[in-house]
Amino acid sequence: MRKLIINADDFGWDDDTYHATVACFEAGLLTSATIMTGRPASAQAFEYARRNRKRCSFGLHFNMVDGHPPLAGSAPSLCTRGRVFRESNRQRVRALAWMLSEEDIAREFRHQLEELRDNGVHVTHVDSHGHLHKFPVVISALRREMARAGLDWVRRPQNFYFAANPRQAVMNNYCHLYFAGLRHTHYYGAINHDDDGWAARLPDLLRDGVTEISVHPGYAESWRKCEAEPLIDAGDLRAALARNGVQLTRYGQS
């Protein structure tokens, strides 16, 4: 049987992404979202998650990149001299080289997770902004904090591709070695930002098992709109999934 979780990343990023994500939820194909802390629409995302916990799953979109200040107040190994998180590419290099402190990562993760729970969000799973959690030093730190918090569902490194990417596949297969013992879907795929035909191809690409596909809904930016439109005007994709016998599910239900 083929099951599908469609998860909206960046929930709470700003008003635009908040409203687009809600529109995707209300159209019926989006089943899950991961929430960012410390963003302009985080409080709105918390409130939506509280109201809809019985029909959708909500997780933490852990962030440690791109100029945001650490919620923990201090995370020296993760930050620039200006005390904000490094931009994504630089942080990835340092993560791959094990140049980040697991203690800093764990403390920041703990603060962000507590922010969701203190605001009444029932947290079912974990992923991250820019997929930083896939790197061994990061998932090693998160593993301990997740166990302490009673969480075991996490997004796996990508192994589902809309277009072949051998170089990325090698890296992701290596990172996946460090996910042993954690619960995750069988497959995970991300949409290439310029791929406006992703929804038409998705039903035929799905394999037996549970697949997670991440989207980044929005109206203002063209790449976000490309990912959101097939979920807002959902008739074609809904019909194609039904024809292919694909069952929608969510974290905690799959």
Coordinates of C-alpha atoms in Angstrom, one line a residue:
M1 CA 0.0 0.0 0.0
R2 CA 1.2 3.5 -0.8
K3 CA 0.7 6.2 1.8
L4 CA 1.6 9.9 1.6
I5 CA 2.3 12.6 4.1
I6 CA 2.5 16.1 2.6
N7 CA 4.2 18.3 5.1
A8 CA 4.4 22.2 5.0
D9 CA 7.8 23.4 6.2
D10 CA 8.3 27.0 7.4
F11 CA 4.8 27.2 9.1
G12 CA 4.8 30.6 10.9
W13 CA 7.6 32.2 8.7
D14 CA 5.5 35.2 7.9
D15 CA 1.8 36.2 7.2
D16 CA 2.1 35.2 3.6
T17 CA 3.3 31.6 4.2
Y18 CA 0.9 31.2 7.2
H19 CA -2.1 32.0 5.1
A20 CA -0.9 29.9 2.1
T21 CA -0.3 27.0 4.4
V22 CA -3.7 27.3 6.0
A23 CA -5.3 27.4 2.5
C24 CA -3.4 24.1 1.7
F25 CA -4.7 22.5 4.9
E26 CA -8.3 23.6 4.2
A27 CA -8.2 22.2 0.6
G28 CA -7.6 18.8 2.2
L29 CA -4.3 17.4 0.8
L30 CA -1.9 18.9 3.2
T31 CA -1.8 16.7 6.3
S32 CA 1.1 18.0 8.3
A33 CA 3.3 21.0 9.0
T34 CA 6.4 21.9 10.9
I35 CA 6.5 25.2 12.8
M36 CA 9.3 27.7 13.1
T37 CA 9.8 29.6 16.4
G38 CA 10.7 33.2 16.6
R39 CA 9.1 34.2 13.4
P40 CA 6.4 36.9 12.7
A41 CA 3.6 34.4 12.3
S42 CA 4.7 31.8 14.8
A43 CA 2.0 32.7 17.3
Q44 CA -0.6 32.2 14.5
A45 CA 0.8 28.8 13.6
F46 CA 0.7 27.8 17.3
E47 CA -2.9 28.7 17.5
Y48 CA -3.8 26.9 14.3
A49 CA -2.0 23.8 15.5
R50 CA -3.8 23.8 18.8
R51 CA -7.2 24.0 17.1
N52 CA -6.4 21.3 14.5
R53 CA -4.3 18.7 16.4
K54 CA -6.9 16.0 15.9
R55 CA -6.9 16.1 12.1
C56 CA -3.3 17.1 11.2
S57 CA 0.1 16.5 12.6
F58 CA 2.4 19.4 13.7
G59 CA 6.2 19.2 14.4
L60 CA 9.2 21.4 15.0
H61 CA 11.0 23.0 12.0
F62 CA 14.3 23.3 13.9
N63 CA 16.4 26.2 12.8
M64 CA 20.1 26.9 13.1
V65 CA 20.8 28.9 9.9
D66 CA 20.5 32.1 7.9
G67 CA 20.9 35.0 10.3
H68 CA 18.3 34.1 12.9
P69 CA 19.3 34.7 16.6
P70 CA 19.4 31.6 18.8
L71 CA 16.4 31.2 21.0
A72 CA 18.7 29.8 23.7
G73 CA 20.5 33.1 23.8
S74 CA 23.9 31.7 23.3
A75 CA 25.2 29.1 20.8
P76 CA 28.8 30.1 20.0
S77 CA 29.7 27.3 17.6
L78 CA 26.6 27.9 15.5
C79 CA 26.9 31.6 15.2
T80 CA 28.8 34.4 13.5
R81 CA 30.6 37.1 15.5
G82 CA 27.3 39.0 15.3
R83 CA 25.7 36.2 17.4
V84 CA 23.3 35.0 14.7
F85 CA 23.2 31.7 12.9
R86 CA 25.5 31.3 9.9
E87 CA 24.1 31.2 6.5
S88 CA 23.0 27.7 5.3
N89 CA 26.0 26.8 3.1
R90 CA 28.6 27.8 5.6
Q91 CA 26.7 26.0 8.4
R92 CA 26.5 22.8 6.2
V93 CA 30.2 22.7 5.7
R94 CA 30.9 23.1 9.4
A95 CA 28.3 20.4 10.2
L96 CA 29.8 18.0 7.7
A97 CA 33.2 18.5 9.3
W98 CA 31.9 18.0 12.8
M99 CA 32.9 21.6 13.7
L100 CA 29.7 22.3 15.6
S101 CA 29.1 21.7 19.3
E102 CA 26.6 19.0 20.1
E103 CA 25.9 20.8 23.3
D104 CA 25.1 24.1 21.5
I105 CA 22.8 22.2 19.1
A106 CA 21.0 20.3 21.8
R107 CA 20.4 23.4 24.0
E108 CA 19.0 25.3 21.0
F109 CA 16.8 22.4 20.0
R110 CA 15.5 22.1 23.5
H111 CA 14.5 25.7 23.7
Q112 CA 12.7 25.6 20.3
L113 CA 10.9 22.5 21.2
E114 CA 9.8 23.9 24.6
E115 CA 8.6 27.0 22.8
L116 CA 6.1 24.9 20.8
R117 CA 5.0 22.9 23.8
D118 CA 4.7 25.9 26.1
N119 CA 2.3 27.3 23.5
G120 CA 0.1 24.2 23.6
V121 CA 1.4 22.5 20.4
H122 CA 1.2 18.7 20.4
V123 CA 4.5 17.9 18.7
T124 CA 4.6 14.7 16.7
H125 CA 7.8 14.9 14.7
V126 CA 11.0 16.9 13.9
D127 CA 12.6 18.2 10.8
S128 CA 14.8 21.3 10.1
H129 CA 15.3 24.5 8.1
G130 CA 17.6 23.7 5.2
H131 CA 17.7 20.0 6.2
L132 CA 20.6 20.7 8.6
H133 CA 19.4 17.9 11.0
K134 CA 20.5 15.2 8.5
F135 CA 24.2 15.8 9.2
P136 CA 25.7 13.3 11.7
V137 CA 26.8 15.9 14.3
V138 CA 23.3 17.5 14.3
I139 CA 21.2 14.3 14.4
S140 CA 23.5 12.9 17.1
A141 CA 22.7 15.9 19.3
L142 CA 19.0 15.8 18.5
R143 CA 18.7 12.1 19.1
R144 CA 19.4 12.6 22.8
E145 CA 17.1 15.5 23.2
M146 CA 14.3 13.7 21.3
A147 CA 14.6 10.7 23.6
R148 CA 14.5 13.0 26.7
A149 CA 11.3 14.7 25.2
G150 CA 9.6 11.4 24.3
L151 CA 9.9 12.0 20.5
D152 CA 11.1 9.5 18.0
W153 CA 9.7 10.5 14.6
V154 CA 12.1 12.5 12.5
R155 CA 12.4 13.3 8.8
R156 CA 14.9 11.0 7.1
P157 CA 17.6 12.2 4.6
Q158 CA 16.2 12.5 1.1
N159 CA 15.9 9.2 -0.8
F160 CA 13.0 10.1 -3.2
Y161 CA 13.8 12.3 -6.1
F162 CA 11.6 13.9 -8.8
A163 CA 14.8 14.0 -11.0
A164 CA 17.9 11.8 -10.5
N165 CA 20.6 13.4 -8.4
P166 CA 23.4 10.9 -7.8
R167 CA 25.8 13.2 -6.0
Q168 CA 23.1 14.2 -3.5
A169 CA 22.0 10.6 -3.1
V170 CA 25.5 9.5 -2.0
M171 CA 25.6 12.2 0.7
N172 CA 22.1 11.4 1.9
N173 CA 22.8 7.7 2.1
Y174 CA 25.9 8.4 4.2
C175 CA 23.9 10.7 6.5
H176 CA 21.2 8.1 6.9
L177 CA 23.6 5.7 8.6
Y178 CA 23.3 8.0 11.7
F179 CA 19.5 7.6 11.8
A180 CA 19.5 4.0 13.1
G181 CA 16.9 3.5 15.8
L182 CA 14.9 6.6 15.0
R183 CA 11.4 6.3 13.4
H184 CA 10.9 7.9 10.0
T185 CA 8.9 7.4 6.8
H186 CA 10.2 4.9 4.2
Y187 CA 10.8 7.7 1.7
Y188 CA 11.3 11.5 1.8
G189 CA 11.4 13.9 -1.1
A190 CA 11.7 17.6 -1.6
I191 CA 10.5 19.6 -4.6
N192 CA 13.0 21.4 -6.9
H193 CA 12.0 25.0 -6.7
D194 CA 11.6 25.5 -10.5
D195 CA 9.6 22.3 -11.0
D196 CA 6.1 23.4 -11.9
G197 CA 5.1 19.8 -13.0
W198 CA 5.9 18.1 -9.7
A199 CA 2.3 17.4 -8.8
A200 CA 1.4 15.8 -12.1
R201 CA 4.4 13.3 -11.8
L202 CA 4.1 12.6 -8.1
P203 CA 1.3 9.9 -8.0
D204 CA 3.2 7.7 -10.5
L205 CA 6.5 8.0 -8.7
L206 CA 5.3 6.9 -5.3
R207 CA 6.3 3.4 -4.1
D208 CA 4.8 1.0 -1.6
G209 CA 5.3 2.3 1.9
V210 CA 5.0 5.7 3.5
T211 CA 6.4 8.7 1.6
E212 CA 6.8 12.2 3.0
I213 CA 6.9 15.1 0.5
S214 CA 7.8 18.6 1.9
V215 CA 6.3 21.8 0.5
H216 CA 6.9 25.5 1.3
P217 CA 3.6 27.3 0.7
G218 CA 3.4 31.0 -0.1
Y219 CA 1.8 33.4 -2.5
A220 CA 4.4 36.2 -2.8
E221 CA 7.5 34.2 -4.0
S222 CA 7.2 32.3 -7.2
W223 CA 8.9 29.2 -5.9
R224 CA 6.6 29.0 -2.9
K225 CA 3.6 29.6 -5.1
C226 CA 4.7 26.8 -7.4
E227 CA 4.7 24.3 -4.5
A228 CA 1.4 25.6 -3.0
E229 CA -0.8 25.9 -6.1
P230 CA -1.5 22.1 -6.7
L231 CA -2.5 21.8 -3.0
I232 CA -4.8 24.9 -3.0
D233 CA -6.5 24.1 -6.3
A234 CA -6.4 20.5 -5.3
G235 CA -8.8 18.7 -7.6
D236 CA -6.4 17.3 -10.2
L237 CA -3.9 16.0 -7.6
R238 CA -6.6 14.6 -5.4
A239 CA -8.1 12.7 -8.4
A240 CA -4.7 11.4 -9.5
L241 CA -3.9 10.1 -6.0
A242 CA -7.2 8.4 -5.8
R243 CA -6.7 6.7 -9.2
N244 CA -3.3 5.4 -8.1
G245 CA -4.7 4.1 -4.7
V246 CA -2.6 6.5 -2.6
Q247 CA -3.8 7.0 0.9
L248 CA -3.1 10.3 2.7
T249 CA -1.8 10.0 6.2
R250 CA 0.0 12.1 8.8
Y251 CA 2.6 11.7 11.5
G252 CA 1.2 9.8 14.5
Q253 CA -1.2 8.0 12.2
S254 CA 1.1 6.3 9.6

